[in-house]
Coordinates of C-alpha atoms in Angstrom, one line a residue:
Chain Y
X8 CA 139.2 96.2 84.3
X9 CA 137.8 95.0 87.6
X10 CA 134.3 94.0 88.2
X11 CA 132.6 94.3 91.5
X12 CA 129.2 93.0 92.3
X13 CA 127.5 95.1 94.9
X14 CA 124.4 94.5 96.9
X15 CA 122.8 97.7 97.9
X16 CA 120.2 97.9 100.6
X17 CA 117.2 99.9 99.5
X18 CA 118.2 102.8 101.6
X19 CA 121.9 102.6 100.9
X20 CA 123.5 106.0 101.5
X21 CA 127.0 104.8 102.4
X22 CA 129.8 104.0 100.0
X23 CA 130.1 100.9 97.9
X24 CA 132.6 98.3 98.7
X25 CA 135.1 97.4 96.1
X26 CA 137.6 94.5 95.9
X27 CA 137.9 90.8 95.0
X28 CA 140.3 89.2 92.6
X29 CA 139.1 88.9 89.0
X30 CA 138.7 85.2 88.2
X31 CA 140.6 84.9 84.8
X32 CA 144.1 85.3 86.4
X33 CA 143.3 82.6 88.9
X34 CA 142.2 80.3 86.0
X35 CA 145.4 80.8 84.0
X36 CA 147.7 80.0 87.0
X37 CA 145.6 76.9 87.7
X38 CA 145.7 75.7 84.1
X39 CA 149.5 76.3 83.8
X40 CA 150.1 74.2 86.9
X41 CA 148.0 71.3 85.6
X42 CA 149.6 71.5 82.1
X43 CA 153.2 71.6 83.5
X44 CA 152.5 68.6 85.7
X45 CA 151.0 66.6 82.7
X46 CA 154.0 67.5 80.5
X47 CA 156.5 66.1 83.0
X48 CA 154.5 62.8 82.9
X49 CA 154.1 62.9 79.1
X50 CA 157.8 63.5 78.6
X51 CA 158.5 60.4 80.6
X52 CA 156.1 58.3 78.6
X53 CA 157.5 59.6 75.3
X54 CA 161.0 58.9 76.4
X55 CA 160.0 55.4 77.2
X56 CA 158.2 54.9 73.9
X57 CA 160.4 56.8 71.5
X58 CA 163.6 57.4 73.3
X59 CA 165.8 60.5 72.8
X60 CA 166.3 61.4 76.4
X61 CA 164.0 62.7 79.1
X62 CA 165.2 66.3 78.9
X63 CA 164.9 66.4 75.1
X64 CA 161.3 65.2 75.3
X65 CA 160.5 67.5 78.3
X66 CA 161.6 70.6 76.4
X67 CA 159.3 69.7 73.5
X68 CA 156.5 68.8 75.8
X69 CA 156.7 72.0 77.8
X70 CA 157.1 74.2 74.8
X71 CA 154.1 72.7 73.0
X72 CA 151.9 72.3 76.0
X73 CA 152.4 75.8 77.3
X74 CA 152.0 77.3 73.8
X75 CA 148.7 75.6 73.4
X76 CA 147.5 76.7 76.9
X77 CA 148.6 80.3 76.5
X78 CA 147.3 80.7 73.0
X79 CA 143.9 79.3 74.1
X80 CA 143.8 81.8 76.9
X81 CA 145.0 84.6 74.7
X82 CA 142.3 83.7 72.1
X83 CA 139.6 83.6 74.8
X84 CA 140.6 87.0 76.0
X85 CA 140.8 88.4 72.5
X86 CA 137.3 87.0 71.7
X87 CA 136.1 88.2 75.1
X88 CA 134.6 84.8 75.8
X89 CA 134.1 83.4 79.3
X90 CA 134.6 79.8 78.3
X91 CA 136.4 77.7 75.8
X92 CA 134.7 77.2 72.5
X93 CA 135.6 74.4 70.1
X94 CA 136.7 76.8 67.3
X95 CA 138.9 78.6 69.8
X96 CA 140.3 75.3 70.9
X97 CA 141.1 74.2 67.4
X98 CA 142.8 77.5 66.5
X99 CA 144.7 77.3 69.8
X100 CA 145.9 73.8 69.1
X101 CA 147.1 74.7 65.6
X102 CA 148.8 77.9 66.6
X103 CA 150.2 76.4 69.9
X104 CA 151.6 73.3 68.1
X105 CA 153.4 75.4 65.4
X106 CA 154.8 77.9 67.9
X107 CA 155.6 75.1 70.4
X108 CA 157.5 73.0 67.9
X109 CA 159.6 75.9 66.8
X110 CA 160.4 76.9 70.4
X111 CA 161.0 73.3 71.5
X112 CA 163.3 72.7 68.5
X113 CA 165.3 75.9 69.3
X114 CA 165.5 74.8 73.0
X115 CA 167.0 71.5 72.0
X116 CA 169.6 73.3 69.9
X117 CA 168.3 72.3 66.5
X118 CA 167.7 74.8 63.7
X119 CA 163.9 74.7 63.0
X120 CA 164.4 74.9 59.3
X121 CA 166.6 71.8 59.2
X122 CA 163.8 69.9 61.0
X123 CA 161.9 69.4 57.7
X124 CA 165.0 68.3 55.7
X125 CA 167.0 66.4 58.3
X126 CA 164.5 65.0 60.8
X127 CA 161.2 64.5 59.0
X128 CA 160.5 61.5 61.3
X129 CA 160.9 63.7 64.4
X130 CA 158.6 66.4 62.9
X131 CA 156.0 63.8 62.1
X132 CA 156.2 62.3 65.6
X133 CA 155.9 65.8 67.2
X134 CA 152.8 66.6 65.0
X135 CA 151.1 63.3 65.8
X136 CA 151.7 63.6 69.5
X137 CA 150.6 67.2 69.6
X138 CA 147.5 66.6 67.6
X139 CA 146.5 63.7 69.9
X140 CA 147.5 65.2 73.2
X141 CA 146.4 68.8 72.3
X142 CA 142.7 68.0 71.8
X143 CA 142.8 65.6 74.9
X144 CA 144.1 68.4 77.1
X145 CA 141.8 70.9 75.5
X146 CA 138.9 68.5 76.0
X147 CA 139.8 68.1 79.7
X148 CA 139.7 71.9 80.3
X149 CA 136.6 72.2 78.2
X150 CA 134.7 69.7 80.2
X151 CA 136.0 71.2 83.5
X152 CA 134.8 74.6 82.4
X153 CA 131.5 73.2 81.2
X154 CA 131.0 71.4 84.5
X155 CA 131.7 74.4 86.6
X156 CA 129.5 76.5 84.3
X157 CA 126.7 74.0 84.6
X158 CA 127.1 73.9 88.4
X159 CA 127.1 77.7 88.5
X160 CA 124.0 77.9 86.3
X161 CA 122.2 75.4 88.5
X162 CA 123.1 77.3 91.6
X163 CA 122.0 80.5 90.1
X164 CA 118.7 79.0 89.0
X165 CA 118.1 77.6 92.5
X166 CA 118.9 81.0 94.0
X167 CA 116.5 82.7 91.6
X168 CA 113.7 80.2 92.4
X169 CA 114.2 80.6 96.1
X170 CA 114.2 84.4 95.8
X171 CA 111.1 84.3 93.6
X172 CA 109.2 82.1 96.0
X173 CA 110.4 84.1 99.0
X174 CA 109.2 87.4 97.4
X175 CA 105.9 85.9 96.4
X176 CA 105.3 84.5 99.8
X177 CA 106.2 87.8 101.4
X178 CA 103.8 89.7 99.0
X179 CA 101.0 87.3 99.8
X180 CA 101.6 87.5 103.5
X181 CA 101.5 91.3 103.4
X182 CA 98.2 91.2 101.5
X183 CA 96.7 88.9 104.1
X184 CA 98.1 91.2 106.9
X185 CA 96.4 94.1 105.2
X186 CA 93.1 92.2 104.9
X187 CA 92.9 91.6 108.6
X188 CA 94.0 95.1 109.6
X189 CA 92.9 95.7 113.3
X190 CA 91.2 99.0 112.7
X191 CA 89.1 97.5 110.0
X192 CA 88.2 94.4 112.2
X193 CA 87.4 96.2 115.4
X194 CA 85.5 99.2 113.8
X195 CA 83.4 96.7 111.8
X196 CA 82.6 94.7 114.8
X197 CA 81.7 97.8 116.8
X198 CA 79.3 98.8 114.0
X199 CA 77.6 95.4 114.2
X200 CA 77.3 95.8 117.9
X201 CA 75.7 99.2 117.5
X202 CA 73.3 98.0 114.8
X203 CA 72.2 94.9 116.8
X204 CA 70.3 97.0 119.2
X205 CA 68.7 99.4 116.7
X206 CA 68.6 97.7 113.3
X207 CA 69.1 93.9 113.9
X208 CA 68.4 93.1 110.2
X209 CA 71.1 95.4 109.0
X210 CA 73.5 94.1 111.7
X211 CA 72.8 90.6 110.4
X212 CA 73.6 91.6 106.8
X213 CA 76.8 93.3 107.9
X214 CA 77.9 90.3 109.9
X215 CA 77.4 88.0 106.9
X216 CA 79.3 90.4 104.6
X217 CA 82.1 90.5 107.2
X218 CA 82.1 86.7 107.4
X219 CA 82.3 86.4 103.6
X220 CA 85.1 88.9 103.5
X221 CA 87.1 87.2 106.1
X222 CA 86.6 83.8 104.7
X223 CA 87.6 84.9 101.2
X224 CA 90.7 86.7 102.5
X225 CA 91.9 83.6 104.4
X226 CA 91.1 81.1 101.7
X227 CA 91.9 82.9 98.6
X228 CA 95.5 83.9 99.6
X229 CA 96.2 80.2 99.5
X230 CA 95.0 79.9 95.8
X231 CA 97.2 80.8 92.8
X232 CA 94.2 81.9 90.7
X233 CA 90.5 82.5 91.4
X234 CA 87.6 83.4 89.3
X235 CA 87.1 87.2 88.7
X236 CA 83.5 86.7 89.9
X237 CA 84.8 85.5 93.3
X238 CA 87.2 88.4 93.6
X239 CA 84.3 90.8 92.8
X240 CA 82.2 89.1 95.5
X241 CA 84.9 89.9 98.1
X242 CA 85.1 93.4 96.8
X243 CA 81.3 93.8 97.1
X244 CA 81.3 92.5 100.7
X245 CA 84.0 95.0 101.5
X246 CA 82.2 97.9 99.9
X247 CA 78.8 97.0 101.5
X248 CA 80.5 97.0 104.9
X249 CA 82.2 100.3 104.2
X250 CA 78.9 101.9 102.9
X251 CA 77.2 101.1 106.2
X252 CA 80.2 102.3 108.3
X253 CA 80.6 105.5 106.4
X254 CA 76.9 106.4 106.8
X255 CA 76.1 106.2 103.1
X256 CA 78.8 108.6 102.1
X257 CA 80.0 105.8 99.8
X258 CA 78.3 104.5 96.7
X259 CA 79.7 102.1 94.1
X260 CA 79.0 100.5 90.8
X261 CA 80.5 97.4 89.2
X262 CA 80.3 97.0 85.4
X263 CA 81.6 93.8 83.9
X264 CA 80.9 91.9 80.7
X265 CA 79.3 88.6 81.8
X266 CA 81.7 86.4 79.8
X267 CA 84.6 87.9 81.9
X268 CA 83.2 86.6 85.2
X269 CA 84.9 83.3 84.8
X270 CA 88.4 84.5 83.8
X271 CA 91.2 83.6 86.2
X272 CA 92.9 86.2 88.2
X273 CA 95.4 86.2 91.1
X274 CA 93.5 86.5 94.4
X275 CA 93.2 89.8 96.3
X276 CA 94.4 91.8 93.4
X277 CA 91.4 94.1 93.1
X278 CA 90.4 94.3 96.7
X279 CA 93.4 96.2 98.0
X280 CA 93.0 98.7 95.2
X281 CA 89.3 99.2 96.1
X282 CA 90.3 99.6 99.8
X283 CA 92.9 102.2 98.8
X284 CA 90.3 104.1 96.7
X285 CA 87.9 104.2 99.7
X286 CA 90.6 105.1 102.3
X287 CA 92.5 107.7 100.3
X288 CA 89.9 108.7 97.8
X289 CA 86.4 108.8 99.3
X290 CA 86.8 108.8 103.1
X291 CA 88.7 112.1 103.4
X292 CA 85.9 113.9 101.7
X293 CA 83.1 114.9 104.1
X294 CA 80.5 114.6 101.3
X295 CA 81.8 111.2 100.2
X296 CA 81.9 109.9 96.7
X297 CA 81.6 107.0 94.2
X298 CA 83.8 104.1 93.3
X299 CA 83.4 102.6 89.9
X300 CA 84.9 99.2 88.9
X301 CA 84.9 98.2 85.3
X302 CA 86.4 95.2 83.6
X303 CA 86.7 94.7 79.8
X304 CA 88.8 93.1 77.1
X305 CA 91.2 95.2 75.0
X306 CA 93.7 93.7 72.6
X307 CA 93.3 90.3 74.2
X308 CA 94.3 91.5 77.6
X309 CA 92.0 91.8 80.6
X310 CA 91.7 95.4 81.7
X311 CA 90.3 96.3 85.1
X312 CA 89.8 99.8 86.3
X313 CA 89.0 101.1 89.8
X314 CA 88.0 104.8 89.8
X315 CA 87.2 107.1 92.7
X316 CA 85.9 110.6 92.8
X317 CA 88.2 111.6 95.6
X318 CA 90.7 114.5 95.6
X319 CA 93.3 112.7 93.7
X320 CA 97.0 112.1 94.2
X321 CA 99.5 115.0 94.7
X322 CA 103.2 114.7 93.8
X323 CA 104.1 114.0 97.4
X324 CA 101.2 111.7 98.3
X325 CA 102.7 108.5 99.8
X326 CA 102.7 105.5 97.5
X327 CA 100.4 103.1 99.3
X328 CA 101.9 99.8 100.6
X329 CA 99.0 98.1 98.9
X330 CA 99.9 99.6 95.5
X331 CA 103.5 98.6 95.7
X332 CA 102.5 95.2 96.8
X333 CA 100.3 94.7 93.8
X334 CA 102.9 96.0 91.4
X335 CA 105.4 93.5 92.9
X336 CA 103.0 90.6 92.7
X337 CA 102.0 91.4 89.1
X338 CA 105.7 91.5 88.1
X339 CA 106.3 88.2 89.8
X340 CA 103.2 86.4 88.5
X341 CA 103.2 87.7 85.0
X342 CA 106.9 88.2 84.4
X343 CA 106.6 91.8 83.2
X344 CA 103.6 91.1 80.9
X345 CA 101.1 92.8 83.2
X346 CA 101.0 96.5 83.7
X347 CA 99.7 98.8 86.4
X348 CA 98.8 102.4 85.6
X349 CA 97.7 105.3 87.8
X350 CA 95.7 107.9 86.0
X351 CA 94.3 111.2 87.3
X352 CA 90.6 111.6 86.6
X353 CA 89.0 114.7 85.3
X354 CA 87.9 116.9 87.2
X355 CA 89.2 115.0 90.2
X356 CA 89.9 111.5 91.5
X357 CA 92.1 108.7 90.5
X358 CA 91.8 105.7 88.3
X359 CA 93.9 102.6 88.7
X360 CA 94.1 100.5 85.6
X361 CA 95.4 96.9 85.6
X362 CA 96.2 95.2 82.3
X363 CA 96.9 91.5 82.7
X364 CA 97.1 88.6 80.3
X365 CA 93.8 86.8 79.8
X366 CA 93.5 83.4 81.5
X367 CA 90.3 81.5 80.7
X368 CA 89.1 78.9 83.1
X369 CA 90.8 75.5 82.7
X370 CA 93.7 77.0 80.7
X371 CA 97.0 78.1 82.0
Chain O
X14 CA 75.5 112.0 144.7
X15 CA 74.3 114.8 142.5
X16 CA 72.9 117.9 144.1
X17 CA 69.7 119.1 142.5
X18 CA 71.0 122.6 142.1
X19 CA 74.4 121.5 140.5
X20 CA 74.9 121.9 136.8
X21 CA 74.8 118.6 134.9
X22 CA 78.0 117.9 132.9
X23 CA 77.9 118.0 129.1
X24 CA 79.9 116.0 126.5
X25 CA 80.5 115.9 122.8
X26 CA 81.1 112.7 120.8
X27 CA 83.4 112.8 117.8
X28 CA 83.7 109.8 115.5
X29 CA 83.6 109.7 111.7
X30 CA 81.4 106.6 111.8
X31 CA 77.8 107.5 112.7
X32 CA 76.9 104.1 114.1
X33 CA 79.8 104.2 116.5
X34 CA 78.8 107.6 117.8
X35 CA 75.3 106.2 118.3
X36 CA 76.6 103.2 120.2
X37 CA 78.8 105.2 122.5
X38 CA 75.9 107.6 123.1
X39 CA 73.6 104.7 124.2
X40 CA 76.3 103.2 126.4
X41 CA 77.1 106.6 128.1
X42 CA 73.4 107.3 128.7
X43 CA 73.1 103.9 130.4
X44 CA 76.2 104.2 132.6
X45 CA 76.0 108.0 133.3
X46 CA 72.4 109.2 133.1
X47 CA 73.3 112.7 134.3
X48 CA 75.6 113.3 131.4
X49 CA 74.1 115.5 128.7
X50 CA 75.4 114.6 125.2
X51 CA 75.3 118.0 123.7
X52 CA 76.4 117.1 120.2
X53 CA 77.8 114.4 117.9
X54 CA 80.3 115.3 115.2
X55 CA 81.5 113.1 112.3
X56 CA 84.6 115.1 111.5
X57 CA 87.2 117.1 113.4
X58 CA 86.4 120.5 111.7
X59 CA 82.7 120.3 112.7
X60 CA 83.8 119.1 116.2
X61 CA 86.0 122.2 116.7
X62 CA 83.2 124.7 116.0
X63 CA 80.7 122.7 118.2
X64 CA 83.2 122.7 121.1
X65 CA 83.7 126.4 120.6
X66 CA 79.9 127.0 120.6
X67 CA 78.7 124.5 123.3
X68 CA 81.7 124.5 125.7
X69 CA 81.3 120.9 126.9
X70 CA 83.2 119.7 129.9
X71 CA 84.2 116.4 128.1
X72 CA 85.1 115.4 124.6
X73 CA 85.2 111.8 123.4
X74 CA 87.5 111.8 120.4
X75 CA 88.1 109.0 117.8
X76 CA 91.8 109.1 117.0
X77 CA 91.8 107.9 113.4
X78 CA 89.6 110.2 111.3
X79 CA 90.1 111.3 107.8
X80 CA 91.4 114.8 107.5
X81 CA 92.3 116.1 110.9
X82 CA 93.0 113.2 113.3
X83 CA 91.7 113.0 116.9
X84 CA 95.2 113.8 118.2
X85 CA 95.4 117.0 116.2
X86 CA 91.9 117.9 117.3
X87 CA 92.9 117.5 120.9
X88 CA 95.8 119.9 120.5
X89 CA 93.5 122.5 119.0
X90 CA 91.0 122.0 121.8
X91 CA 93.8 122.6 124.3
X92 CA 92.6 122.8 127.9
X93 CA 89.1 123.7 127.0
X94 CA 87.7 120.3 128.1
X95 CA 88.6 116.9 129.4
X96 CA 89.5 114.5 126.6
X97 CA 88.9 110.8 126.3
X98 CA 90.4 109.1 123.3
X99 CA 88.5 106.3 121.6
X100 CA 90.3 104.0 119.2
X101 CA 89.7 100.7 117.5
X102 CA 93.3 99.6 117.9
X103 CA 96.0 100.8 120.2
X104 CA 98.9 101.5 117.9
X105 CA 100.3 104.0 120.3
X106 CA 102.1 103.3 123.5
X107 CA 99.3 102.6 126.1
X108 CA 101.6 103.8 128.9
X109 CA 101.8 107.2 127.3
X110 CA 98.1 107.6 127.9
X111 CA 98.2 106.1 131.4
X112 CA 100.9 108.4 132.6
X113 CA 99.0 111.5 131.4
X114 CA 95.7 112.5 133.0
X115 CA 93.8 111.3 130.0
X116 CA 91.7 108.3 129.4
X117 CA 91.4 106.1 126.3
X118 CA 88.8 103.5 125.3
X119 CA 89.2 100.7 122.9
X120 CA 86.4 100.0 120.4
X121 CA 84.1 98.1 120.8
X122 CA 83.8 99.7 124.2
X123 CA 82.9 97.3 127.0
X124 CA 80.3 98.4 129.6
X125 CA 82.7 97.6 132.4
X126 CA 85.6 99.7 131.0
X127 CA 83.2 102.5 130.3
X128 CA 82.1 102.6 134.0
X129 CA 85.8 103.0 135.0
X130 CA 86.2 105.9 132.6
X131 CA 83.0 107.5 133.9
X132 CA 84.2 107.2 137.5
X133 CA 87.6 108.8 136.6
X134 CA 85.9 111.6 134.8
X135 CA 83.5 112.3 137.7
X136 CA 86.6 112.6 139.9
X137 CA 88.3 115.0 137.5
X138 CA 85.5 117.3 136.6
X139 CA 86.2 119.6 139.5
X140 CA 89.8 120.0 138.3
X141 CA 90.8 122.0 135.3
X142 CA 91.6 119.9 132.2
X143 CA 95.3 118.9 131.9
X144 CA 97.5 120.1 129.2
X145 CA 97.9 117.3 126.7
X146 CA 100.3 119.0 124.3
X147 CA 103.5 117.2 125.4
X148 CA 101.8 113.8 125.2
X149 CA 100.3 114.5 121.8
X150 CA 103.6 115.9 120.5
X151 CA 105.2 112.7 121.5
X152 CA 102.5 110.6 119.9
X153 CA 102.4 112.5 116.6
X154 CA 106.2 112.3 116.4
X155 CA 105.8 108.5 116.1
X156 CA 103.4 108.7 113.2
X157 CA 104.3 111.9 111.3
X158 CA 106.2 111.2 108.1
X159 CA 109.6 113.0 107.9
X160 CA 110.3 115.4 105.1
X161 CA 108.0 114.9 102.2
X162 CA 109.9 113.9 99.1
X163 CA 108.7 113.6 95.6
X164 CA 106.7 110.3 95.2
X165 CA 104.8 110.7 91.9
X166 CA 105.7 112.0 88.5
X167 CA 103.1 113.1 86.1
X168 CA 104.0 111.8 82.7
X169 CA 102.0 112.3 79.5
X170 CA 102.0 109.8 76.8
X171 CA 99.9 110.2 73.7
X172 CA 96.8 111.8 75.1
X173 CA 96.9 110.0 78.5
X174 CA 98.4 111.5 81.6
X175 CA 99.8 108.9 83.9
X176 CA 101.1 109.1 87.4
X177 CA 104.3 107.1 87.9
X178 CA 105.7 106.4 91.4
X179 CA 109.4 107.5 91.5
X180 CA 110.4 104.0 92.7
X181 CA 109.4 102.6 89.2
X182 CA 112.0 104.8 87.6
X183 CA 115.5 103.4 87.1
X184 CA 117.2 106.6 86.1
X185 CA 116.6 110.1 84.9
X186 CA 118.7 111.5 82.0
X187 CA 118.9 115.1 80.8
X188 CA 118.1 115.5 77.1
X189 CA 117.9 119.0 75.6
X190 CA 115.1 120.8 77.3
X191 CA 113.5 117.6 78.6
X192 CA 114.3 114.9 81.1
X193 CA 114.1 111.2 80.1
X194 CA 112.4 109.0 82.6
X195 CA 113.7 105.5 82.0
X196 CA 112.7 102.1 83.4
X197 CA 113.1 98.6 81.9
X198 CA 109.7 98.9 80.1
X199 CA 109.7 102.4 78.8
X200 CA 111.4 105.7 78.2
X201 CA 109.3 108.7 78.7
X202 CA 109.8 112.4 78.8
X203 CA 109.0 115.0 81.5
X204 CA 109.7 118.8 81.6
X205 CA 111.1 118.8 85.1
X206 CA 114.8 119.5 85.1
X207 CA 117.4 117.3 86.7
X208 CA 118.2 120.1 89.2
X209 CA 114.5 120.3 90.3
X210 CA 114.3 116.5 90.6
X211 CA 117.5 116.3 92.6
X212 CA 116.1 118.8 95.1
X213 CA 112.8 117.0 95.5
X214 CA 113.8 113.3 95.4
X215 CA 114.8 111.4 98.5
X216 CA 118.6 111.6 98.6
X217 CA 118.8 108.2 100.2
X218 CA 117.0 106.5 97.3
X219 CA 118.3 108.6 94.4
X220 CA 121.8 109.7 93.6
X221 CA 123.0 112.3 91.2
X222 CA 125.8 110.5 89.4
X223 CA 126.6 112.8 86.5
X224 CA 125.8 116.3 85.3
X225 CA 123.2 114.6 83.1
X226 CA 121.9 111.7 85.2
X227 CA 120.2 110.7 88.4
X228 CA 120.0 107.0 89.3
X229 CA 117.8 105.0 91.6
X230 CA 120.3 103.4 94.0
X231 CA 118.5 100.1 94.2
X232 CA 118.6 99.8 90.4
X233 CA 122.4 99.6 90.4
X234 CA 123.6 96.1 89.7
X235 CA 127.4 96.7 89.4
X236 CA 130.0 99.3 89.5
X237 CA 132.7 98.8 87.0
X238 CA 136.0 100.6 87.2
X239 CA 138.1 101.2 84.0
X240 CA 140.4 103.7 82.6
X241 CA 137.7 106.2 81.9
X242 CA 136.4 106.2 85.5
X243 CA 133.4 104.5 87.0
X244 CA 130.6 102.9 85.0
X245 CA 127.3 101.7 86.4
X246 CA 125.5 98.6 85.2
X247 CA 121.8 98.6 86.1
X248 CA 119.5 95.6 86.7
X249 CA 117.5 94.8 83.6
X250 CA 119.3 97.4 81.4
X251 CA 121.9 96.9 78.7
X252 CA 122.9 100.5 78.6
X253 CA 125.4 101.6 81.2
X254 CA 125.7 105.0 82.9
X255 CA 129.0 106.7 83.6
X256 CA 129.7 108.4 86.8
X257 CA 130.9 112.0 86.6
X258 CA 134.2 112.8 88.1
X259 CA 132.8 115.0 90.8
X260 CA 130.4 112.2 91.9
X261 CA 132.8 109.3 92.2
X262 CA 133.0 109.9 96.0
X263 CA 129.6 108.2 96.3
X264 CA 131.3 104.9 95.3
X265 CA 134.7 105.3 96.9
X266 CA 136.1 102.3 98.8
X267 CA 135.4 102.3 102.4

């Protein structure tokens, strides 16, 4: 079975690449090379300490060392584990020692059965050496594996953190970009210019709404959380500007329980939804319409709804950039605990419902 | 110099924002007193019938309007009058306008720029209005979305009807008479068949991988090959999907 990790671009339409060597085989070769090298050294040491000849010792060492290594790989594969576990190691040492002693004895031309009767000293020595060296070798591989595993986990964690931050920054940047959209800026300024001559007071009001809106957009994108009250103030500035621009085709209502004014929400979460409701809901209708924003508590979650009385969404209506952006930010900020629903209104229009975990002021 | 006997030119102003119509009207009155502003319209449909009825020589058209845009309106007007486009932000190639015999103004309109436009218009009034259709075709090409694919699914759950963007769906799976709509949070049911979905979904974003499944390409994490054929592992899903024999070409080595 081969495993291939693929990275698909969002619009991938080509074919997927396949390839790369599966890692377990590489590991087994590497481990065998290390074990064989160690066994050549160990055989020398044992020959020096206990005698019996280098080749005699080497046959035993290789037989036992390779048996332990192979049986631990076999057990890992059988248990479908990625790394060595102490129980696996223990079983591998016991099985490997037994099999290794039998093979080594045969290789040295001795009948294994006679080992118990004729050479109990040799058997004891073999067992003692195996049970000391086996765990030592096993520990060496174990710590190697644990080290590389820890390094991989650290790398993965770092990668995830970077990608999280990158996505969040990107989402925030897009929101800011949408806030200072040129059509909105220049049309609003043109309105102010028009009103200055005929209705200076109204022009002044519009300019101060515009200032509040711009200031909030620029400042709040730098905060992690703001008070719902502040977000609603930005929304009000926006709606007041649009009501003037659209020649009173737009009316709105905000209903919120007073105790919810101070809850903490991510900045510019509501505003793009309201903008969407005006642009795609109300503006296309010559007679205009209403926007209703309500916020309430349900099952300990903060629920916010933005409804419009527009023509509603059809199956092929484009999914607004703003909507995707908010979905993405909610997923990143609340780790899947928040939800975003689009509901058709009866008889017409759309409601967007946000359900997000409640954050009171001063609490995280 | 205007002859006393000569007919004064007429114009119509079209902008969905009433204040902006009013501003342009005042600015035009100041820089071209002879011009008669015959009417103001706040949407393209009204504008069309007014142009038909009043037959003005000039139309000032806002480009971005809800419903029919100023560009579409200009195509409908054809060569009935001279057109000046008015826009808050030039998202189109300015050169395109400059090459054609058509003027455009950026909002807020400066007095000086308006005087240039007025002078140009006065020079062109004796000629018949140019045909703008090639220019507009070129401009609308830039902004018109290509084929319209399915973007939203209407899914009912309990008593609620919810609209779900197709990009939120990881895969669709046929199940008896219904189709399961699955993402990492939920598994819902719709009545649309896989065949209908396959026809309506964007083929670059969604692949049919089996007689009974369509997968969102970006949701695929890995492709695993084993004796039985190809198996897909998805991001955030434990369940795997197998690729039907006749669909393996999608994943073939390059």
